[in-house]
C-alpha positions as a Python dict, from the first residue, in 0.01 Angstrom:
ca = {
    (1, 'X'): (0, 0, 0),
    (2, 'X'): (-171, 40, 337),
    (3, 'X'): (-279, 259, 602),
    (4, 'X'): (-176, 60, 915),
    (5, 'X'): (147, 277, 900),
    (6, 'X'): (257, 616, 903),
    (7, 'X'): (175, 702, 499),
    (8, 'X'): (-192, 671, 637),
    (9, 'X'): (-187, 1001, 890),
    (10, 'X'): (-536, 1165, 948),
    (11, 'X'): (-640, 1392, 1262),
    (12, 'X'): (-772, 1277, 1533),
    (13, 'X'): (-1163, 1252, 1543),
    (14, 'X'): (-1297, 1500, 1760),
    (15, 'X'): (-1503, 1439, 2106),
    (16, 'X'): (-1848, 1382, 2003),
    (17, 'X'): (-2117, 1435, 2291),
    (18, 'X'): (-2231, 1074, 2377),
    (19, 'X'): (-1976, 908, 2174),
    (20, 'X'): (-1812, 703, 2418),
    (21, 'X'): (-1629, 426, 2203),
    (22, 'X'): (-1363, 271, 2404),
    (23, 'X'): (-1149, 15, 2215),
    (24, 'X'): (-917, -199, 2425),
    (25, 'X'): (-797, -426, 2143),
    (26, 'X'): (-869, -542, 1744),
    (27, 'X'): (-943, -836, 1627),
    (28, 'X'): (-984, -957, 1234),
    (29, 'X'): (-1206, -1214, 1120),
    (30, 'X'): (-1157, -1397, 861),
    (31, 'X'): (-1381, -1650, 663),
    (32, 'X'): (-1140, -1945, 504),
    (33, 'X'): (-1197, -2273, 354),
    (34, 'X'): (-914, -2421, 571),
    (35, 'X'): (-885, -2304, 892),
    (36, 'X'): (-557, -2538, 1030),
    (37, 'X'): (-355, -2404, 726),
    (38, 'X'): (-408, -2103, 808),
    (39, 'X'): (-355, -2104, 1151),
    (40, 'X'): (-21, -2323, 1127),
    (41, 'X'): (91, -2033, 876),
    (42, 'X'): (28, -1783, 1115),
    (43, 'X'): (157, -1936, 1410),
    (44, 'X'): (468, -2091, 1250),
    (45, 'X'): (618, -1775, 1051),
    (46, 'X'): (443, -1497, 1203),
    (47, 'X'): (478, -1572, 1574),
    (48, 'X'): (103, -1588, 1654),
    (49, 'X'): (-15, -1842, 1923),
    (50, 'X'): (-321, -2055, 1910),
    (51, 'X'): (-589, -1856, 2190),
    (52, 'X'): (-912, -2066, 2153),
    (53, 'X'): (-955, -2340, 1862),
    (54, 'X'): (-1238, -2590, 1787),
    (55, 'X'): (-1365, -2752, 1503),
    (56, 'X'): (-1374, -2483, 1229),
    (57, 'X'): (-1276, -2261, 1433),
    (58, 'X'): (-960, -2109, 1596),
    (59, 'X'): (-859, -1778, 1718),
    (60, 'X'): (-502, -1660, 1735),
    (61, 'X'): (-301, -1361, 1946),
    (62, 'X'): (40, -1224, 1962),
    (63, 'X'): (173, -1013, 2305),
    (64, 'X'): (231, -717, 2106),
    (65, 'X'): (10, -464, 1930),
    (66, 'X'): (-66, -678, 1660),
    (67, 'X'): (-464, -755, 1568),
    (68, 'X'): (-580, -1091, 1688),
    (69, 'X'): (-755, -1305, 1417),
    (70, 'X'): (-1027, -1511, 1389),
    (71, 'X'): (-1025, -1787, 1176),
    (72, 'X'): (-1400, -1956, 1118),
    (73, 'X'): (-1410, -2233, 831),
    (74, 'X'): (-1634, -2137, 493),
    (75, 'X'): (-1989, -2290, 551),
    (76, 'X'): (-1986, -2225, 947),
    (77, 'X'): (-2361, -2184, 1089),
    (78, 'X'): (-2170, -1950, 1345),
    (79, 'X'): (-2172, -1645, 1046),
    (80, 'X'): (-2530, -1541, 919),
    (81, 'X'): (-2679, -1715, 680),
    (82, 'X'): (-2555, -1451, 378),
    (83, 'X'): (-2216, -1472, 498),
    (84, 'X'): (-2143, -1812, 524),
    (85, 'X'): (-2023, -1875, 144),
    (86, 'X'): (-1812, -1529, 134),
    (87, 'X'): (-1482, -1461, 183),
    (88, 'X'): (-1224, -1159, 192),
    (89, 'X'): (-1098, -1034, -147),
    (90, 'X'): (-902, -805, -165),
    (91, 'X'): (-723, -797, 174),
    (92, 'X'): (-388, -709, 255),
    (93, 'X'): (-305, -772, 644),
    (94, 'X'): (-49, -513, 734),
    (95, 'X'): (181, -577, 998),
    (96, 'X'): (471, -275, 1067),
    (97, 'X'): (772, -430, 1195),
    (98, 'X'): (1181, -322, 1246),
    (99, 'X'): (1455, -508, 1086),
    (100, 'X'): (1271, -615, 758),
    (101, 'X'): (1543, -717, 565),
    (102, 'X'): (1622, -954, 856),
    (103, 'X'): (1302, -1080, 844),
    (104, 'X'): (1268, -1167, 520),
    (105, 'X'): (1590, -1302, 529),
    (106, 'X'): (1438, -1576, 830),
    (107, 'X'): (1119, -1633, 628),
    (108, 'X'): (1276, -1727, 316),
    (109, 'X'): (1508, -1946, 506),
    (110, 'X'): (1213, -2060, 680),
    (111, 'X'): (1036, -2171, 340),
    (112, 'X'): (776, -1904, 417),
    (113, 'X'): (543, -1803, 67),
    (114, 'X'): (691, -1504, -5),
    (115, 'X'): (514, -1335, -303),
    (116, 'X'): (641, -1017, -340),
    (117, 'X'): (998, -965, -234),
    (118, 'X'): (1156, -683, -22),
    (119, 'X'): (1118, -338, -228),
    (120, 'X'): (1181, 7, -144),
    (121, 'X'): (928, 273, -257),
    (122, 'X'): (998, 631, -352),
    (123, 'X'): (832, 796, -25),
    (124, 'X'): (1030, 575, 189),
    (125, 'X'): (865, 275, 259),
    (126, 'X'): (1002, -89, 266),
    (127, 'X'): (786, -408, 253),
    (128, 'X'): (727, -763, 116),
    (129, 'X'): (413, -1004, 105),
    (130, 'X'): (368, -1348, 166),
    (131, 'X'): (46, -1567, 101),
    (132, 'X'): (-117, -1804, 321),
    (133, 'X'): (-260, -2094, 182),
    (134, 'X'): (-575, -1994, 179),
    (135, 'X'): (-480, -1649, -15),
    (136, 'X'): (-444, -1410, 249),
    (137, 'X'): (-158, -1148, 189),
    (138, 'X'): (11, -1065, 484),
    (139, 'X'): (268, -705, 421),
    (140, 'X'): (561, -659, 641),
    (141, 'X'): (634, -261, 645),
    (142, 'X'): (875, -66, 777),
    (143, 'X'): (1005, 300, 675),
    (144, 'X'): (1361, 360, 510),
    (145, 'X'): (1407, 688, 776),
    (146, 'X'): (1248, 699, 1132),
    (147, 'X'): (1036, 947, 1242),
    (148, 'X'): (1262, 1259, 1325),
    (149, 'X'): (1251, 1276, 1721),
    (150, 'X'): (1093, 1570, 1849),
    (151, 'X'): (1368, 1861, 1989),
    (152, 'X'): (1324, 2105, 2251),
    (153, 'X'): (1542, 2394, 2466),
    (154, 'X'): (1596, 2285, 2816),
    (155, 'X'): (1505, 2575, 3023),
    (156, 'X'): (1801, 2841, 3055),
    (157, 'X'): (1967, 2748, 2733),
    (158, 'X'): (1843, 2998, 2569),
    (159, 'X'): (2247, 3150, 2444),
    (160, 'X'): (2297, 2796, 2207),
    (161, 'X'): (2293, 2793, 1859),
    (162, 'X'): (1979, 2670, 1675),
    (163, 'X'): (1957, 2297, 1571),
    (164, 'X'): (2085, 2261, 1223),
    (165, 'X'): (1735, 2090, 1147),
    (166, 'X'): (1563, 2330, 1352),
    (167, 'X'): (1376, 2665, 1205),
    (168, 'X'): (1581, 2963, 1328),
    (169, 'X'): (1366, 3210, 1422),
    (170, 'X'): (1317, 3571, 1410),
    (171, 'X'): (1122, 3788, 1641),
    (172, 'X'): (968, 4110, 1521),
    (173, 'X'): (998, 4448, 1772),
    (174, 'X'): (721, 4467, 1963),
    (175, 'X'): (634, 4094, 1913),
    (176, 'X'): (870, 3880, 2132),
    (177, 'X'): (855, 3524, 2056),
    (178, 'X'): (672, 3527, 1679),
    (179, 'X'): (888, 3366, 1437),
    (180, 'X'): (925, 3631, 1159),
    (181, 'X'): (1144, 3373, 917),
    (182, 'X'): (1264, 3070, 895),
    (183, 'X'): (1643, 2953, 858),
    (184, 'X'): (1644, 2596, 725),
    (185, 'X'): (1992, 2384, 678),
    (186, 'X'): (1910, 2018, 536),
    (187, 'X'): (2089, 1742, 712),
    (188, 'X'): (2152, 1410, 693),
    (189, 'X'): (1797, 1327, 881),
    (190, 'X'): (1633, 1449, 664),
    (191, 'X'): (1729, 1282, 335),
    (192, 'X'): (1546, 974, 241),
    (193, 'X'): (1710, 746, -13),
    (194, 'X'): (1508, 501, -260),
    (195, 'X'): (1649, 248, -531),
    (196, 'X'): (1552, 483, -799),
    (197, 'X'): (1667, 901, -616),
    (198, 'X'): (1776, 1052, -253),
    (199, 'X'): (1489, 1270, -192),
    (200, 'X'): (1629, 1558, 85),
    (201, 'X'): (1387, 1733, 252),
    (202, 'X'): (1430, 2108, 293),
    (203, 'X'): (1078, 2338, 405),
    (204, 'X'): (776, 2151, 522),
    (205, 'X'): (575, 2142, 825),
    (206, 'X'): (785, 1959, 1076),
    (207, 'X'): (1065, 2257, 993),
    (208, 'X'): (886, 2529, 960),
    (209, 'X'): (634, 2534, 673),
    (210, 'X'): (312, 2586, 682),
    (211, 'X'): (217, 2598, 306),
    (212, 'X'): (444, 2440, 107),
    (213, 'X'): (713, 2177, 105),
    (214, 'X'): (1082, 2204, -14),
    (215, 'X'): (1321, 1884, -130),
    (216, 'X'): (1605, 1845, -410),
    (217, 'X'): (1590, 1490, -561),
    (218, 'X'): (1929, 1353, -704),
    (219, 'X'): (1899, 1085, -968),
    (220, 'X'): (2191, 851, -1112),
    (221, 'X'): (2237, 835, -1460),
    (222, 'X'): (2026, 558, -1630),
    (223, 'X'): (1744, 541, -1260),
    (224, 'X'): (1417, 568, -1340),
    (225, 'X'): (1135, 605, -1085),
    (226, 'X'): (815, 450, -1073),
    (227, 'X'): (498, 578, -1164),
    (228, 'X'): (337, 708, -981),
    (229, 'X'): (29, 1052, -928),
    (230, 'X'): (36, 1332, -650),
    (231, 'X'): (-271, 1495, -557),
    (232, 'X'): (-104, 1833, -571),
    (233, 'X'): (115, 2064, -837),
    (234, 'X'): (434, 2038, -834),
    (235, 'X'): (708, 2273, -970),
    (236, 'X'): (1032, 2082, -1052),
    (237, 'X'): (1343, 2342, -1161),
    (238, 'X'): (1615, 2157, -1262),
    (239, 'X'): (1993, 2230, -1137),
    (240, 'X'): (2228, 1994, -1315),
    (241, 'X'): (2206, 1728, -1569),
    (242, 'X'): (1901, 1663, -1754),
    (243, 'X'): (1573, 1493, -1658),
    (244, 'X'): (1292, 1287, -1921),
    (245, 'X'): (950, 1346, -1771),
    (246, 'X'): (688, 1162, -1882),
    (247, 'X'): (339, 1301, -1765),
    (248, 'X'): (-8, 1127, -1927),
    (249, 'X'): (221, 1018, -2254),
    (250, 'X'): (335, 1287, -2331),
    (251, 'X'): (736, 1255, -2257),
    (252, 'X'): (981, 1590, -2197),
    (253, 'X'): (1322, 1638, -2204),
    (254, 'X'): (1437, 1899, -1917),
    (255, 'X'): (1805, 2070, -1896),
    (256, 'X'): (1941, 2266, -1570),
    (257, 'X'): (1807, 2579, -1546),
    (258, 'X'): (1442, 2481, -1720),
    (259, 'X'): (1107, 2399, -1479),
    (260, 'X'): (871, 2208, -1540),
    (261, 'X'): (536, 2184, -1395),
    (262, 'X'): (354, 1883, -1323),
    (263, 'X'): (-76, 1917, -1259),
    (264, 'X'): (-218, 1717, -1030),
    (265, 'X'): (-299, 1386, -999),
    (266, 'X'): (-164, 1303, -1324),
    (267, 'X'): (-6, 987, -1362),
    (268, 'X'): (423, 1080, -1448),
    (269, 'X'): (737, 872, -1467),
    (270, 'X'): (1068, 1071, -1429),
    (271, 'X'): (1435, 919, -1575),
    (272, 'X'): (1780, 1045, -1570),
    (273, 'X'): (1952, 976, -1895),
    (274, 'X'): (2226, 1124, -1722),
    (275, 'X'): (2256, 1232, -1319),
    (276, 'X'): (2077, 1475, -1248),
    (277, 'X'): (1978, 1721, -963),
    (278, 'X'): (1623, 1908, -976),
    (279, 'X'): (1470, 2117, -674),
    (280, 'X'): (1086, 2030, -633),
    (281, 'X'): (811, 2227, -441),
    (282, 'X'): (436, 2172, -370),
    (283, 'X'): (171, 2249, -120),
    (284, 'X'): (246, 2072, 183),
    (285, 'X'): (-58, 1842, 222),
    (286, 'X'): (8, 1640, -137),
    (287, 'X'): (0, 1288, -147),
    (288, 'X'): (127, 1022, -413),
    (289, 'X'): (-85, 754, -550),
    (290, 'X'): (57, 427, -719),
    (291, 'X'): (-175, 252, -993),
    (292, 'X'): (-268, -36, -882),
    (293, 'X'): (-202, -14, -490),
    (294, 'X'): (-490, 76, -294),
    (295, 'X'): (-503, 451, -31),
    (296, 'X'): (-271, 681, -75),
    (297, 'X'): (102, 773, 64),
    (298, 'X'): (239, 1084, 236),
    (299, 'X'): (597, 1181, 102),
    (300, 'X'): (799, 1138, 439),
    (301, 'X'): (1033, 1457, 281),
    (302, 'X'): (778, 1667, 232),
    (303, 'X'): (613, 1633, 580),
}
């Protein structure tokens, strides 16, 4: 529902002649009608500390890499005169934190506004809202499976076996060094689970994909995932059990050893009447799309 974490991952901008744009820290500024409720919500549940503050006024920081806000009372002659009356709609402040369920767990005891409680989504991401008074949403985030660390041969170990989440890789005569195939095992860090399907990764770019990505998705009997639209085609084959696909309104039944393709960026929902295995494939750079949420998510299995 954001792009302050990793579903939001885009390259780098590249060095632009006379573009010398050095950022040393963020700052959000925010236009409310009551300025002390806000800043006592901030500061008492979300560990910011009062900076600066004056009448209408108050700016808040935390010591980590959280954005510093600004909070400037509705009316203020500070803001030009066509800003004065407006405020944010629309906004959701994300903040990506570890142990969620903990924290939720201290807000709620804390009486914190909690508006939308601790969910799990398909791609792997975990959050919950809360509401200040003045109507800013605030979403705690944090990812089901960490990033998968980065692995590399010390020098002169060059007679061990491959990683089991590791491409093998083949070099053609003539051609030391190119990888001619790939050899890919899935393992247990690379298997995302959701409320709804475990989602285990198999080919993608982080294991040795360039064009497409791999996963099997295994669904309990009576689970039924969200909807949800991916930017990409996807070919979903079946292996056991039976799968109801339901793709623009249009609802299909599909046994082990049928496929189904889905066309992009149609909106689907996908049950399990019964469990259910199915083994799913798409061009790598697809991304899912959830009515009503704003951006787009990357599928961490699939990266």
């Amino acid at each position: 529902m954001h792009c302050a974490s990793r579903s939001c991952r885009l390259p780098s901008p590249p060095h632009l002649p006379g573009a010398a744009l050095n950022v040393t820290t963020s700052t959000l500024s925010l236009t409310v009608a009551d300025v002390d409720a806000s800043r006592e919500f901030f500061c008492t549940h979300l560990g910011y500390e009062v900076a600066m503050a004056a009448d209408g006024f108050a700016s808040l920081t935390r010591g980590d890499a959280a954005a510093d806000l600004v909070l400037l009372r509705r009316g203020t002659e500070v803001l030009p005169p066509e800003q004065r009356d407006q405020q944010a709609t629309g906004l959701i402040f994300a903040l990506t934190v570890t142990g969620i369920a903990a924290e939720e767990e201290r807000l709620r005891g804390a009486g914190a506004p909690i508006t939308m409680p601790l969910r799990e989504e398909p791609w792997g991401e975990r959050l919950f809202q809360l509401t200040d008074p003045n109507g800013i949403v605030v979403q705690l985030v944090e990812w089901a499976t960490p990033d998968e660390p980065a692995q590399a041969d010390e020098p002169g170990q060059t007679d061990e076996p491959a990683q089991a989440d590791q491409p093998a890789q083949t070099g053609e005569p003539g051609q030391p060094g190119e990888p001619a195939m790939h050899v890919i095992a899935p393992t247990a860090g690379n298997v995302t689970d959701s409320p709804n399907a475990r989602m285990t990764g198999l080919a993608a770019p982080s294991r040795g994909s360039t064009e497409l990505s791999t996963w099997t998705v295994a669904m309990e009997a009576g689970r039924t995932g969200p909807e949800h639209s991916v930017s990409r085609e996807q070919v979903w084959t079946v292996t056991s059990g039976v799968l109801e696909v339901t793709c623009d309104g249009r609802t299909e039944k599909i046994a082990a050893g049928q496929t189904l393709v889905l066309p992009p960026d149609a909106l689907r929902r996908v049950h399990a009447p019964q469990a259910a295995e199915a083994h799913v494939a798409m061009r790598s750079d697809g991304v899912a799309s959830v009515p009503g949420a704003d951006g787009t998510r990357t599928l961490p299995w699939a990266q």
